[in-house]
Amino acid sequence: MARQEEDREDLLREATALVERAELHTASEAEAVVVGFRRDGAASVFLGGEPVYQFNPRGELRRAYHQGLLYKAERGLLVSLRRRRVPGEVQLLRQELSAEEGRLFLEELTRRMTALRHDLQSGQFKLIGQAPESTDVFRRIAAWLDVLVLPPAVATGPRAGG
């Protein structure tokens, strides 16, 4: 996830931790969608500048970025981290989401991922580019979305392999 708050740059070119990635224009999203996979199979989904959803290899939500907040998984629960700038440093203010806030967050994630799945299954998308060029990244994305359990479980921690 980008450490800067400004809009993400060219993810297709710069997101090298995602060894396979593709950029798509879909019917359900106003901005470009980038989906990619780490070496261990952990997936990341960038729906425009945000939201961003990051999953571990088991399809559990481990991190997210949405409405200016960072989210991370802790012991199967979601925690939000809000940046507060003070002279000489940036502090992260931690707040555990209530059961209702967590449910609503996962409900929106489910709605957006379901729409993405539908767009890909129905051909309502345009592949803009992929890396590496020689791999059928789209097929991998479609297969991953087909088996992704929605709403996803929240991981025990935010690490990609965990």
Short mmCIF file of C-alpha atoms in Angstrom, two decimals:
data_model
loop_
_atom_site.label_atom_id
_atom_site.label_comp_id
_atom_site.label_asym_id
_atom_site.label_seq_id
_atom_site.Cartn_x
_atom_site.Cartn_y
_atom_site.Cartn_z
CA MET A 1 0.00 0.00 0.00
CA ALA A 2 1.25 3.45 -0.76
CA ARG A 3 2.83 5.26 2.16
CA GLN A 4 1.97 8.62 0.63
CA GLU A 5 -1.53 10.03 0.85
CA GLU A 6 -1.50 11.43 -2.66
CA ASP A 7 -2.99 9.44 -5.53
CA ARG A 8 -1.20 6.25 -6.44
CA GLU A 9 1.16 6.40 -9.38
CA ASP A 10 1.35 3.87 -12.20
CA LEU A 11 0.64 0.69 -10.21
CA LEU A 12 1.05 -1.53 -13.23
CA ARG A 13 4.65 -0.38 -13.57
CA GLU A 14 5.59 0.31 -9.96
CA ALA A 15 3.87 -2.36 -7.85
CA THR A 16 6.75 -4.80 -8.27
CA ALA A 17 5.91 -6.73 -5.07
CA LEU A 18 2.92 -7.90 -7.09
CA VAL A 19 4.75 -10.27 -9.42
CA GLU A 20 1.64 -10.72 -11.56
CA ARG A 21 -0.72 -7.77 -11.99
CA ALA A 22 -3.20 -6.33 -14.46
CA GLU A 23 -5.00 -3.05 -14.96
CA LEU A 24 -8.61 -3.10 -16.10
CA HIS A 25 -11.42 -0.68 -16.85
CA THR A 26 -14.69 -2.22 -15.66
CA ALA A 27 -18.36 -1.34 -15.95
CA SER A 28 -18.84 -1.03 -12.19
CA GLU A 29 -15.85 1.20 -11.34
CA ALA A 30 -15.33 4.78 -12.50
CA GLU A 31 -11.54 4.50 -12.20
CA ALA A 32 -9.09 1.84 -13.32
CA VAL A 33 -8.85 -1.35 -11.29
CA VAL A 34 -5.48 -3.00 -10.60
CA VAL A 35 -5.38 -6.55 -9.26
CA GLY A 36 -2.12 -8.29 -8.49
CA PHE A 37 -0.55 -11.22 -6.70
CA ARG A 38 2.55 -11.58 -4.54
CA ARG A 39 4.81 -14.60 -4.94
CA ASP A 40 2.97 -16.43 -2.16
CA GLY A 41 -0.44 -15.87 -3.82
CA ALA A 42 -1.55 -12.98 -1.60
CA ALA A 43 -3.78 -10.68 -3.68
CA SER A 44 -4.23 -6.91 -3.71
CA VAL A 45 -7.13 -5.06 -5.33
CA PHE A 46 -6.88 -1.33 -6.06
CA LEU A 47 -10.24 0.16 -7.03
CA GLY A 48 -8.96 3.45 -8.38
CA GLY A 49 -7.01 5.39 -5.75
CA GLU A 50 -9.15 3.77 -3.07
CA PRO A 51 -10.40 1.58 -1.70
CA VAL A 52 -7.53 -0.85 -1.63
CA TYR A 53 -8.08 -4.36 -0.30
CA GLN A 54 -5.20 -6.71 0.48
CA PHE A 55 -5.65 -10.40 1.17
CA ASN A 56 -3.39 -13.17 2.42
CA PRO A 57 -2.91 -16.40 0.40
CA ARG A 58 -6.01 -17.90 2.10
CA GLY A 59 -8.24 -15.07 0.86
CA GLU A 60 -8.55 -13.44 4.28
CA LEU A 61 -8.60 -9.64 4.45
CA ARG A 62 -5.34 -8.49 6.00
CA ARG A 63 -5.14 -4.76 5.18
CA ALA A 64 -7.17 -2.06 3.48
CA TYR A 65 -7.12 1.63 2.69
CA HIS A 66 -10.45 3.41 2.48
CA GLN A 67 -11.73 6.96 2.97
CA GLY A 68 -8.30 8.14 4.09
CA LEU A 69 -7.92 5.46 6.77
CA LEU A 70 -5.57 2.51 6.94
CA TYR A 71 -7.13 -0.72 8.18
CA LYS A 72 -5.32 -3.77 9.43
CA ALA A 73 -6.33 -7.16 10.73
CA GLU A 74 -5.61 -7.98 14.36
CA ARG A 75 -6.74 -11.29 15.86
CA GLY A 76 -9.58 -11.60 13.33
CA LEU A 77 -10.85 -8.04 13.88
CA LEU A 78 -10.38 -4.84 11.90
CA VAL A 79 -8.53 -1.89 13.37
CA SER A 80 -8.44 1.55 11.74
CA LEU A 81 -5.35 3.73 11.82
CA ARG A 82 -5.81 7.46 11.28
CA ARG A 83 -2.78 9.64 10.56
CA ARG A 84 -2.35 12.67 12.78
CA ARG A 85 0.38 15.09 11.87
CA VAL A 86 2.13 16.85 14.71
CA PRO A 87 5.32 18.92 14.49
CA GLY A 88 8.18 16.62 13.56
CA GLU A 89 6.19 13.37 13.23
CA VAL A 90 3.13 11.54 12.00
CA GLN A 91 1.20 9.57 14.59
CA LEU A 92 -1.15 6.69 13.86
CA LEU A 93 -4.25 6.72 16.03
CA ARG A 94 -5.61 3.19 16.48
CA GLN A 95 -9.29 2.36 16.87
CA GLU A 96 -10.82 -1.11 16.87
CA LEU A 97 -13.94 -1.24 14.72
CA SER A 98 -17.17 -2.17 16.47
CA ALA A 99 -18.97 -5.29 15.28
CA GLU A 100 -21.39 -3.09 13.31
CA GLU A 101 -18.59 -1.00 11.74
CA GLY A 102 -16.76 -4.18 10.77
CA ARG A 103 -19.94 -5.66 9.28
CA LEU A 104 -20.59 -2.51 7.23
CA PHE A 105 -16.97 -2.39 6.03
CA LEU A 106 -17.09 -6.02 4.88
CA GLU A 107 -20.52 -5.45 3.32
CA GLU A 108 -19.12 -2.70 1.09
CA LEU A 109 -16.06 -4.81 0.25
CA THR A 110 -18.40 -7.68 -0.69
CA ARG A 111 -20.54 -5.43 -2.89
CA ARG A 112 -17.54 -4.09 -4.79
CA MET A 113 -15.81 -7.45 -5.19
CA THR A 114 -19.09 -9.03 -6.34
CA ALA A 115 -19.47 -6.28 -8.95
CA LEU A 116 -15.87 -6.83 -10.11
CA ARG A 117 -16.48 -10.59 -10.33
CA HIS A 118 -19.64 -9.97 -12.38
CA ASP A 119 -17.88 -7.54 -14.73
CA LEU A 120 -15.16 -10.06 -15.46
CA GLN A 121 -17.54 -13.00 -15.87
CA SER A 122 -19.83 -11.05 -18.21
CA GLY A 123 -17.03 -9.49 -20.28
CA GLN A 124 -17.82 -5.93 -19.12
CA PHE A 125 -14.21 -4.85 -18.88
CA LYS A 126 -11.23 -3.82 -20.96
CA LEU A 127 -7.74 -5.10 -20.17
CA ILE A 128 -5.43 -2.06 -20.20
CA GLY A 129 -2.18 -3.85 -19.48
CA GLN A 130 -0.51 -6.56 -17.48
CA ALA A 131 2.85 -7.54 -16.08
CA PRO A 132 4.50 -9.72 -17.01
CA GLU A 133 3.29 -9.51 -20.59
CA SER A 134 3.82 -13.24 -21.18
CA THR A 135 1.42 -14.41 -18.45
CA ASP A 136 -2.38 -14.63 -18.62
CA VAL A 137 -2.92 -12.51 -15.51
CA PHE A 138 -6.58 -11.95 -16.34
CA ARG A 139 -7.30 -15.67 -16.14
CA ARG A 140 -5.60 -15.82 -12.73
CA ILE A 141 -7.63 -12.85 -11.48
CA ALA A 142 -10.90 -14.38 -12.71
CA ALA A 143 -10.05 -17.74 -11.09
CA TRP A 144 -9.13 -16.04 -7.80
CA LEU A 145 -12.37 -14.04 -7.76
CA ASP A 146 -14.38 -17.19 -8.51
CA VAL A 147 -13.13 -18.88 -5.33
CA LEU A 148 -12.90 -15.81 -3.09
CA VAL A 149 -15.33 -16.30 -0.20
CA LEU A 150 -17.44 -13.20 0.39
CA PRO A 151 -17.56 -11.63 2.81
CA PRO A 152 -13.98 -12.64 3.52
CA ALA A 153 -12.77 -13.65 6.93
CA VAL A 154 -10.53 -11.11 8.63
CA ALA A 155 -6.98 -12.44 9.03
CA THR A 156 -5.28 -12.83 12.39
CA GLY A 157 -2.66 -10.27 11.36
CA PRO A 158 -1.77 -7.79 8.59
CA ARG A 159 1.28 -9.56 7.15
CA ALA A 160 1.02 -10.88 3.58
CA GLY A 161 2.11 -14.42 4.39
CA GLY A 162 0.22 -14.60 7.67
#
